[in-house]
CSV table of C-alpha atoms in Angstrom, one decimal:
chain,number,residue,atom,x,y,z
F,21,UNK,CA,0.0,0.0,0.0
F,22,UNK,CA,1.5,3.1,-1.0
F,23,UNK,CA,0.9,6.7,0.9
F,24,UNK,CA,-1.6,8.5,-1.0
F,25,UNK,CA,-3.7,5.3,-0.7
F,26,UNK,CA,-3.2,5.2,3.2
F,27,UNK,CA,-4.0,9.1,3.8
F,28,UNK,CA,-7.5,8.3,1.7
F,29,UNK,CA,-8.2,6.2,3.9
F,30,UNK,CA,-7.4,7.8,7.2
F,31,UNK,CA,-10.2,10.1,8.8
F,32,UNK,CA,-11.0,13.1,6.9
F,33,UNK,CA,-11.2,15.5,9.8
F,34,UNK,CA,-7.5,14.6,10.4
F,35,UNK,CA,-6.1,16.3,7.4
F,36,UNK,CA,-8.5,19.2,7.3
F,37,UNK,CA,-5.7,22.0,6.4
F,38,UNK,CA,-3.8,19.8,4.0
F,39,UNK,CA,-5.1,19.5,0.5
F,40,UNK,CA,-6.5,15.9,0.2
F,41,UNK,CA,-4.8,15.4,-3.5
F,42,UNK,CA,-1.4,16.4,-2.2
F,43,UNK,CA,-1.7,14.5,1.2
F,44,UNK,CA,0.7,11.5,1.7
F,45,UNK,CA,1.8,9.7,4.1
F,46,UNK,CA,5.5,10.3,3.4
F,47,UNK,CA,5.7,13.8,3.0
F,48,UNK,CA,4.9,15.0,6.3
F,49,UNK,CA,4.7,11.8,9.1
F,50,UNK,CA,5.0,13.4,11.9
F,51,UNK,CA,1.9,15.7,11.3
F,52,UNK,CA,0.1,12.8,10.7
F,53,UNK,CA,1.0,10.9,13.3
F,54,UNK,CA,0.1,13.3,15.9
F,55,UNK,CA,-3.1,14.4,14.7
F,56,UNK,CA,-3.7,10.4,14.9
F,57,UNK,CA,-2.3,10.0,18.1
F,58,UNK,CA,-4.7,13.4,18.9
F,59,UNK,CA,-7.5,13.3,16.6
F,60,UNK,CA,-7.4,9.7,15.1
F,61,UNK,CA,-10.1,6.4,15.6
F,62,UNK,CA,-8.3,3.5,16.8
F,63,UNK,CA,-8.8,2.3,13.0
F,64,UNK,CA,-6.6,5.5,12.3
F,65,UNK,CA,-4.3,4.3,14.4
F,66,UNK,CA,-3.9,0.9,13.0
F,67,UNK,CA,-3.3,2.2,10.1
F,68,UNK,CA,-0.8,4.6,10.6
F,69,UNK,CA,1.0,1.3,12.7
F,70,UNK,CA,1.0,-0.6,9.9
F,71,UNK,CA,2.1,1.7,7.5
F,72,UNK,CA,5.3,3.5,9.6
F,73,UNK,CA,5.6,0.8,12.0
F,74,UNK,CA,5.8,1.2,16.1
F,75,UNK,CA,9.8,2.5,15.9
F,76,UNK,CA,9.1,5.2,12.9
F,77,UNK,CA,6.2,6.2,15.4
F,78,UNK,CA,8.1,6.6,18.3
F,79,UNK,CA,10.7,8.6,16.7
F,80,UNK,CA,8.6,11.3,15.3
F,81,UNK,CA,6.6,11.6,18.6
F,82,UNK,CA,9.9,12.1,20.4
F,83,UNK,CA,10.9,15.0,17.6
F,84,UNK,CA,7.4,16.7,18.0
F,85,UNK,CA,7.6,20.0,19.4
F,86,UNK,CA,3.6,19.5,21.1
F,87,UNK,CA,1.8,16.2,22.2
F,88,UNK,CA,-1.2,16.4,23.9
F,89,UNK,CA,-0.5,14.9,27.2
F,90,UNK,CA,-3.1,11.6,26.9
F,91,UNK,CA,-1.4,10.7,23.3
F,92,UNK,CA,2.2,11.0,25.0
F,93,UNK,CA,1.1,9.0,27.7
F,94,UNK,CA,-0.4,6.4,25.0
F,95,UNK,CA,2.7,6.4,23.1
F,96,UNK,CA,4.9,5.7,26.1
F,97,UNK,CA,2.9,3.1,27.4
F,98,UNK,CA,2.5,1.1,24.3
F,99,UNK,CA,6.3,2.0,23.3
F,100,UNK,CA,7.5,0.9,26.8
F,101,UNK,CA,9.0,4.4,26.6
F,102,UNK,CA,9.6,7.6,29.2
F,103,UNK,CA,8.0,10.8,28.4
F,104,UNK,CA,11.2,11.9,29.4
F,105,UNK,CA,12.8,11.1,26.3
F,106,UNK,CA,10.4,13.0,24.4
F,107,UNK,CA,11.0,16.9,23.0
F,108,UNK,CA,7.6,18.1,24.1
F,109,UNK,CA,7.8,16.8,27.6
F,110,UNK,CA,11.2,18.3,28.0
F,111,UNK,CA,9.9,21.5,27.2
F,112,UNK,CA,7.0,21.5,29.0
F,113,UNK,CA,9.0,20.6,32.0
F,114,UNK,CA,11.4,23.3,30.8
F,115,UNK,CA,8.9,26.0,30.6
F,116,UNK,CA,7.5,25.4,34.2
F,117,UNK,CA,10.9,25.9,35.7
F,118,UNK,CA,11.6,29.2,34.1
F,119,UNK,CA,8.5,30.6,35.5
């Protein structure tokens, strides 16, 4: 299954400010796999599993610079991972310090 079939297939509500005939799955993953993780059905997330895999998951969620704080939690529970490793956790904690 290539990409373009994948994002036609993912919720529509997901991609509502990208333009559905230049969507794909390859192009910009980590926005898609954080409005999943966000937005997404669990079929969305299925998906998006099969289609990156758990590790190519993981890696973009721990580059993101926002996750809402369920999805991280999702995503380190199911990645056996610490929200420490991940960008938007270290600068939440960050910001909270500085204040």
């Amino acid at each position: 299954m290539n990409g373009k079939n994948c994002t036609e297939q993912l919720s529509p509500v997901l991609l509502w400010d990208i333009d559905p005939e230049e969507a794909d799955m390859d192009t910009c993953p980590q926005q898609i796999i954080v409005r999943v993780l966000e937005y997404g059905t669990l079929e969305d997330w299925r998906l998006i599993r099969s289609y990156y895999g758990l590790e190519k998951i993981v890696e973009c969620c721990k580059q993101a610079r926002s996750l809402d704080p369920v999805a991280l939690s999702f995503i380190c529970c199911i990645s056996h991972t610490r929200k420490e490793e991940y960008r938007c956790y270290r600068t939440t904690q960050e910001m909270r310090t500085s204040l």
